[in-house]
PDB file of C-alpha atoms in Angstrom:
ATOM      1  CA  MET A   1     -97.640  90.945 -96.652  1.00 74.00           C
ATOM      2  CA  ASN A   2     -95.919  87.563 -96.703  1.00 87.00           C
ATOM      3  CA  PRO A   3     -94.543  86.286 -93.405  1.00 91.00           C
ATOM      4  CA  ILE A   4     -90.814  86.888 -93.059  1.00 95.00           C
ATOM      5  CA  VAL A   5     -88.456  83.962 -92.516  1.00 97.00           C
ATOM      6  CA  VAL A   6     -84.790  84.620 -91.774  1.00 98.00           C
ATOM      7  CA  PHE A   7     -81.855  82.302 -92.452  1.00 98.00           C
ATOM      8  CA  ASP A   8     -78.407  82.590 -90.931  1.00 97.00           C
ATOM      9  CA  LEU A   9     -75.795  82.281 -93.678  1.00 97.00           C
ATOM     10  CA  ASP A  10     -72.563  80.650 -92.487  1.00 95.00           C
ATOM     11  CA  GLY A  11     -73.127  77.124 -91.260  1.00 95.00           C
ATOM     12  CA  VAL A  12     -76.759  77.114 -92.394  1.00 98.00           C
ATOM     13  CA  LEU A  13     -76.966  78.056 -96.084  1.00 98.00           C
ATOM     14  CA  LEU A  14     -73.241  78.447 -96.775  1.00 97.00           C
ATOM     15  CA  ASP A  15     -70.387  76.050 -96.003  1.00 96.00           C
ATOM     16  CA  PHE A  16     -68.119  78.717 -94.591  1.00 95.00           C
ATOM     17  CA  ALA A  17     -65.892  76.301 -92.640  1.00 94.00           C
ATOM     18  CA  ALA A  18     -64.927  74.380 -95.792  1.00 94.00           C
ATOM     19  CA  SER A  19     -64.068  77.595 -97.632  1.00 96.00           C
ATOM     20  CA  TRP A  20     -62.077  78.943 -94.687  1.00 96.00           C
ATOM     21  CA  ALA A  21     -60.143  75.654 -94.385  1.00 96.00           C
ATOM     22  CA  GLN A  22     -59.333  75.777 -98.100  1.00 96.00           C
ATOM     23  CA  CYS A  23     -58.080  79.348 -97.725  1.00 97.00           C
ATOM     24  CA  ALA A  24     -56.019  78.244 -94.707  1.00 97.00           C
ATOM     25  CA  SER A  25     -54.400  75.452 -96.741  1.00 97.00           C
ATOM     26  CA  TRP A  26     -53.477  77.907 -99.504  1.00 96.00           C
ATOM     27  CA  GLU A  27     -52.198  80.571 -97.145  1.00 97.00           C
ATOM     28  CA  LEU A  28     -50.265  78.257 -94.825  1.00 97.00           C
ATOM     29  CA  GLY A  29     -49.006  75.975 -97.592  1.00 97.00           C
ATOM     30  CA  ARG A  30     -50.117  72.741 -95.969  1.00 96.00           C
ATOM     31  CA  PRO A  31     -53.226  70.585 -95.609  1.00 95.00           C
ATOM     32  CA  ILE A  32     -55.587  71.700 -92.862  1.00 95.00           C
ATOM     33  CA  GLN A  33     -57.391  68.985 -90.931  1.00 94.00           C
ATOM     34  CA  LYS A  34     -60.371  69.293 -88.630  1.00 94.00           C
ATOM     35  CA  VAL A  35     -59.273  68.106 -85.175  1.00 95.00           C
ATOM     36  CA  SER A  36     -62.380  68.959 -83.136  1.00 94.00           C
ATOM     37  CA  ASP A  37     -66.033  69.917 -83.442  1.00 92.00           C
ATOM     38  CA  ALA A  38     -65.422  73.330 -81.878  1.00 91.00           C
ATOM     39  CA  TYR A  39     -67.257  76.259 -83.438  1.00 91.00           C
ATOM     40  CA  ASP A  40     -64.112  78.401 -83.147  1.00 91.00           C
ATOM     41  CA  LEU A  41     -62.073  77.872 -86.315  1.00 94.00           C
ATOM     42  CA  GLN A  42     -58.681  78.268 -84.654  1.00 95.00           C
ATOM     43  CA  GLU A  43     -59.568  75.470 -82.246  1.00 95.00           C
ATOM     44  CA  ARG A  44     -61.364  73.346 -84.850  1.00 95.00           C
ATOM     45  CA  PHE A  45     -58.316  73.262 -87.126  1.00 96.00           C
ATOM     46  CA  ALA A  46     -55.630  73.428 -84.376  1.00 96.00           C
ATOM     47  CA  LEU A  47     -54.010  76.639 -85.597  1.00 97.00           C
ATOM     48  CA  SER A  48     -51.921  79.090 -83.646  1.00 97.00           C
ATOM     49  CA  ALA A  49     -53.268  82.599 -83.097  1.00 97.00           C
ATOM     50  CA  ARG A  50     -50.713  83.895 -85.614  1.00 98.00           C
ATOM     51  CA  GLU A  51     -51.765  81.335 -88.248  1.00 98.00           C
ATOM     52  CA  CYS A  52     -55.426  82.137 -87.675  1.00 97.00           C
ATOM     53  CA  HIS A  53     -54.739  85.858 -88.110  1.00 97.00           C
ATOM     54  CA  ARG A  54     -52.894  85.146 -91.392  1.00 98.00           C
ATOM     55  CA  VAL A  55     -55.816  83.103 -92.689  1.00 97.00           C
ATOM     56  CA  TRP A  56     -58.380  85.776 -91.833  1.00 96.00           C
ATOM     57  CA  PHE A  57     -56.203  88.415 -93.512  1.00 96.00           C
ATOM     58  CA  ALA A  58     -55.946  86.246 -96.651  1.00 97.00           C
ATOM     59  CA  PHE A  59     -59.674  85.469 -96.584  1.00 95.00           C
ATOM     60  CA  HIS A  60     -60.483  89.184 -96.757  1.00 93.00           C
ATOM     61  CA  ARG A  61     -57.625  90.120 -99.112  1.00 94.00           C
ATOM     62  CA  ASP A  62     -58.319  87.431-101.693  1.00 93.00           C
ATOM     63  CA  THR A  63     -62.117  87.870-101.799  1.00 89.00           C
ATOM     64  CA  TRP A  64     -62.918  84.429-100.400  1.00 94.00           C
ATOM     65  CA  TRP A  65     -66.265  85.832 -99.236  1.00 93.00           C
ATOM     66  CA  GLU A  66     -67.432  85.548-102.859  1.00 94.00           C
ATOM     67  CA  ARG A  67     -66.427  81.891-103.077  1.00 93.00           C
ATOM     68  CA  VAL A  68     -68.147  80.334-100.075  1.00 96.00           C
ATOM     69  CA  PRO A  69     -70.173  77.403-101.460  1.00 96.00           C
ATOM     70  CA  SER A  70     -73.735  76.694-100.436  1.00 95.00           C
ATOM     71  CA  HIS A  71     -74.636  73.550 -98.555  1.00 95.00           C
ATOM     72  CA  ASP A  72     -76.303  70.903-100.738  1.00 93.00           C
ATOM     73  CA  SER A  73     -79.722  71.448 -99.161  1.00 95.00           C
ATOM     74  CA  ALA A  74     -79.668  75.275 -99.216  1.00 96.00           C
ATOM     75  CA  TRP A  75     -81.505  75.809-102.493  1.00 96.00           C
ATOM     76  CA  ASP A  76     -84.233  73.284-101.737  1.00 97.00           C
ATOM     77  CA  ALA A  77     -84.754  74.617 -98.222  1.00 97.00           C
ATOM     78  CA  VAL A  78     -85.063  78.254 -99.302  1.00 97.00           C
ATOM     79  CA  CYS A  79     -87.234  77.453-102.329  1.00 95.00           C
ATOM     80  CA  ASN A  80     -89.564  75.275-100.233  1.00 95.00           C
ATOM     81  CA  VAL A  81     -89.953  77.971 -97.580  1.00 95.00           C
ATOM     82  CA  GLU A  82     -90.601  80.535-100.314  1.00 94.00           C
ATOM     83  CA  ALA A  83     -93.164  78.209-101.924  1.00 93.00           C
ATOM     84  CA  ALA A  84     -94.958  78.042 -98.562  1.00 91.00           C
ATOM     85  CA  GLY A  85     -95.534  81.795 -98.914  1.00 90.00           C
ATOM     86  CA  ALA A  86     -92.637  83.324 -96.997  1.00 94.00           C
ATOM     87  CA  SER A  87     -90.519  86.345 -97.771  1.00 95.00           C
ATOM     88  CA  ILE A  88     -86.890  85.235 -97.346  1.00 97.00           C
ATOM     89  CA  TRP A  89     -84.188  87.268 -95.598  1.00 98.00           C
ATOM     90  CA  ALA A  90     -80.697  86.440 -94.359  1.00 98.00           C
ATOM     91  CA  VAL A  91     -78.567  87.684 -91.500  1.00 97.00           C
ATOM     92  CA  THR A  92     -74.820  87.313 -91.040  1.00 95.00           C
ATOM     93  CA  ASN A  93     -72.114  88.536 -88.678  1.00 94.00           C
ATOM     94  CA  VAL A  94     -69.827  90.054 -91.291  1.00 93.00           C
ATOM     95  CA  ASP A  95     -69.144  93.688 -92.086  1.00 93.00           C
ATOM     96  CA  THR A  96     -71.441  95.486 -94.532  1.00 93.00           C
ATOM     97  CA  GLN A  97     -68.651  95.832 -97.101  1.00 93.00           C
ATOM     98  CA  TRP A  98     -69.139  92.103 -97.834  1.00 93.00           C
ATOM     99  CA  VAL A  99     -72.891  92.168 -98.550  1.00 94.00           C
ATOM    100  CA  HIS A 100     -72.393  91.961-102.330  1.00 94.00           C
ATOM    101  CA  ALA A 101     -69.876  89.116-101.907  1.00 94.00           C
ATOM    102  CA  ARG A 102     -72.390  87.269 -99.724  1.00 94.00           C
ATOM    103  CA  ALA A 103     -75.000  87.618-102.479  1.00 95.00           C
ATOM    104  CA  ILE A 104     -72.496  86.279-105.035  1.00 94.00           C
ATOM    105  CA  SER A 105     -71.809  83.252-102.823  1.00 94.00           C
ATOM    106  CA  LEU A 106     -75.549  82.618-102.652  1.00 95.00           C
ATOM    107  CA  GLY A 107     -75.736  82.669-106.449  1.00 94.00           C
ATOM    108  CA  GLY A 108     -78.990  84.629-106.537  1.00 92.00           C
ATOM    109  CA  LEU A 109     -80.746  82.579-103.877  1.00 95.00           C
ATOM    110  CA  ILE A 110     -81.297  85.695-101.740  1.00 96.00           C
ATOM    111  CA  PRO A 111     -80.790  89.188-103.213  1.00 93.00           C
ATOM    112  CA  SER A 112     -78.294  91.524-101.547  1.00 93.00           C
ATOM    113  CA  GLY A 113     -81.112  93.856-100.476  1.00 96.00           C
ATOM    114  CA  ARG A 114     -82.388  91.115 -98.179  1.00 97.00           C
ATOM    115  CA  ILE A 115     -79.035  90.228 -96.628  1.00 98.00           C
ATOM    116  CA  ILE A 116     -78.375  92.019 -93.356  1.00 97.00           C
ATOM    117  CA  CYS A 117     -74.704  92.256 -92.364  1.00 96.00           C
ATOM    118  CA  LEU A 118     -74.434  92.939 -88.637  1.00 96.00           C
ATOM    119  CA  GLY A 119     -70.654  93.233 -88.364  1.00 92.00           C
ATOM    120  CA  GLU A 120     -68.242  90.667 -87.009  1.00 89.00           C
ATOM    121  CA  HIS A 121     -68.677  91.730 -83.373  1.00 91.00           C
ATOM    122  CA  ALA A 122     -72.493  91.717 -83.311  1.00 94.00           C
ATOM    123  CA  SER A 123     -74.059  89.863 -80.411  1.00 95.00           C
ATOM    124  CA  ALA A 124     -76.971  87.454 -80.342  1.00 95.00           C
ATOM    125  CA  HIS A 125     -79.080  90.321 -78.979  1.00 96.00           C
ATOM    126  CA  HIS A 126     -78.244  92.488 -82.021  1.00 95.00           C
ATOM    127  CA  ARG A 127     -79.455  89.624 -84.189  1.00 96.00           C
ATOM    128  CA  ALA A 128     -82.632  89.249 -82.117  1.00 97.00           C
ATOM    129  CA  GLY A 129     -83.245  92.987 -82.502  1.00 96.00           C
ATOM    130  CA  ILE A 130     -83.078  92.655 -86.290  1.00 97.00           C
ATOM    131  CA  LEU A 131     -85.561  89.777 -86.172  1.00 97.00           C
ATOM    132  CA  GLU A 132     -87.887  91.939 -84.097  1.00 97.00           C
ATOM    133  CA  ASP A 133     -87.494  94.933 -86.439  1.00 97.00           C
ATOM    134  CA  LEU A 134     -88.305  92.712 -89.432  1.00 97.00           C
ATOM    135  CA  ARG A 135     -91.269  91.194 -87.573  1.00 96.00           C
ATOM    136  CA  ALA A 136     -89.905  87.811 -88.578  1.00 96.00           C
ATOM    137  CA  GLN A 137     -92.032  84.732 -87.969  1.00 95.00           C
ATOM    138  CA  ALA A 138     -89.207  82.185 -88.091  1.00 96.00           C
ATOM    139  CA  PHE A 139     -85.434  82.056 -87.883  1.00 97.00           C
ATOM    140  CA  VAL A 140     -82.894  79.257 -88.333  1.00 98.00           C
ATOM    141  CA  ASP A 141     -79.293  79.424 -87.103  1.00 98.00           C
ATOM    142  CA  ASP A 142     -76.560  76.928 -86.246  1.00 97.00           C
ATOM    143  CA  GLN A 143     -75.603  78.627 -82.969  1.00 96.00           C
ATOM    144  CA  ALA A 144     -77.796  78.036 -79.926  1.00 96.00           C
ATOM    145  CA  VAL A 145     -76.941  81.432 -78.410  1.00 97.00           C
ATOM    146  CA  ASN A 146     -78.457  83.218 -81.432  1.00 97.00           C
ATOM    147  CA  VAL A 147     -81.593  81.077 -81.495  1.00 98.00           C
ATOM    148  CA  ASN A 148     -82.076  81.314 -77.723  1.00 98.00           C
ATOM    149  CA  ALA A 149     -81.971  85.124 -77.954  1.00 97.00           C
ATOM    150  CA  ALA A 150     -84.897  84.966 -80.405  1.00 97.00           C
ATOM    151  CA  VAL A 151     -87.202  83.030 -78.048  1.00 97.00           C
ATOM    152  CA  GLY A 152     -90.219  85.182 -77.224  1.00 95.00           C
ATOM    153  CA  ILE A 153     -89.489  87.506 -80.151  1.00 95.00           C
ATOM    154  CA  ILE A 154     -90.465  85.249 -83.044  1.00 95.00           C
ATOM    155  CA  ALA A 155     -92.929  82.365 -83.388  1.00 93.00           C
ATOM    156  CA  ALA A 156     -90.440  79.747 -84.592  1.00 94.00           C
ATOM    157  CA  PRO A 157     -86.816  79.933 -83.413  1.00 97.00           C
ATOM    158  CA  VAL A 158     -85.047  76.911 -84.954  1.00 97.00           C
ATOM    159  CA  LEU A 159     -81.589  75.520 -84.203  1.00 98.00           C
ATOM    160  CA  LEU A 160     -79.854  73.591 -86.976  1.00 97.00           C
ATOM    161  CA  HIS A 161     -77.803  71.195 -84.872  1.00 96.00           C
ATOM    162  CA  ARG A 162     -74.300  70.914 -86.360  1.00 93.00           C
ATOM    163  CA  GLY A 163     -72.738  69.151 -83.369  1.00 90.00           C
ATOM    164  CA  TYR A 164     -70.481  72.004 -82.256  1.00 91.00           C
ATOM    165  CA  GLN A 165     -68.757  71.396 -78.928  1.00 90.00           C
ATOM    166  CA  GLY A 166     -69.365  73.762 -76.063  1.00 87.00           C
ATOM    167  CA  GLN A 167     -72.627  75.339 -77.208  1.00 89.00           C
ATOM    168  CA  GLU A 168     -75.243  76.325 -74.689  1.00 92.00           C
ATOM    169  CA  GLU A 169     -78.350  74.177 -74.502  1.00 95.00           C
ATOM    170  CA  PRO A 170     -81.351  75.186 -76.627  1.00 95.00           C
ATOM    171  CA  ALA A 171     -83.892  77.132 -74.574  1.00 96.00           C
ATOM    172  CA  HIS A 172     -87.467  76.021 -74.025  1.00 96.00           C
ATOM    173  CA  GLY A 173     -89.381  76.990 -77.152  1.00 94.00           C
ATOM    174  CA  VAL A 174     -86.545  76.270 -79.606  1.00 96.00           C
ATOM    175  CA  THR A 175     -87.136  73.641 -82.270  1.00 96.00           C
ATOM    176  CA  VAL A 176     -84.008  71.593 -82.981  1.00 97.00           C
ATOM    177  CA  ILE A 177     -83.439  70.043 -86.414  1.00 97.00           C
ATOM    178  CA  ASP A 178     -80.442  68.157 -87.755  1.00 95.00           C
ATOM    179  CA  ASP A 179     -81.206  68.577 -91.449  1.00 96.00           C
ATOM    180  CA  LEU A 180     -81.921  71.930 -93.107  1.00 97.00           C
ATOM    181  CA  LEU A 181     -84.621  70.276 -95.217  1.00 96.00           C
ATOM    182  CA  ASP A 182     -86.654  69.838 -92.012  1.00 96.00           C
ATOM    183  CA  PHE A 183     -86.938  73.631 -91.711  1.00 95.00           C
ATOM    184  CA  PRO A 184     -89.576  74.000 -94.472  1.00 93.00           C
ATOM    185  CA  VAL A 185     -91.704  71.401 -92.630  1.00 91.00           C
ATOM    186  CA  VAL A 186     -91.554  73.538 -89.469  1.00 90.00           C
ATOM    187  CA  ILE A 187     -92.521  76.609 -91.508  1.00 88.00           C
ATOM    188  CA  GLU A 188     -95.431  74.902 -93.262  1.00 86.00           C
ATOM    189  CA  SER A 189     -96.826  73.786 -89.885  1.00 82.00           C
ATOM    190  CA  LEU A 190     -96.459  77.320 -88.516  1.00 78.00           C
ATOM    191  CA  PHE A 191     -98.215  78.870 -91.509  1.00 79.00           C
ATOM    192  CA  LYS A 192    -101.049  76.290 -91.435  1.00 75.00           C
ATOM    193  CA  ALA A 193    -101.645  76.974 -87.748  1.00 70.00           C
ATOM    194  CA  ALA A 194    -101.691  80.738 -88.411  1.00 66.00           C
ATOM    195  CA  ARG A 195    -104.179  80.351 -91.286  1.00 67.00           C
ATOM    196  CA  SER A 196    -106.549  78.192 -89.234  1.00 67.00           C
ATOM    197  CA  ALA A 197    -106.454  80.523 -86.200  1.00 61.00           C
TER     198      ALA A 197
END
């Protein structure tokens, strides 16, 4: 069996923030500007709670989940990890009704049967439990809380540093990268070490 490697979707493979901001501009009828590096979208784009609610409603109503573009490096990163011998999975904190839309956004990069939708209120520990159930060897996410929860459960917890304000510090044992194309290098090293052991 090939080792399992798990990618987070939004912020790692998919540029969710750009799609959400575009939806916000359409729904609110004005340009939306990033005003901070906060992870929280309401804070990042300086929206009121009411405006944020309207945007989320429109995002779901108008099937924006199908239109979230991939980051430029997504295809190369996934293909390189796959070429190293891994079985690729994805995990995301959206409701299961959007699994097909997530697969459409990925354009065939990861089939819907390998996309696990945890629900919008899932915690980092839910995510870590999925990694454990899959017996994943490696995991990359853009939120330190999710990666930290995977320490001790998987061999290679990796944080893709996106510069979000207010994140917790990476735990001991977390590898931090600032470019998704560095992830396949981490995986290749892990697999080489496993083969030589």
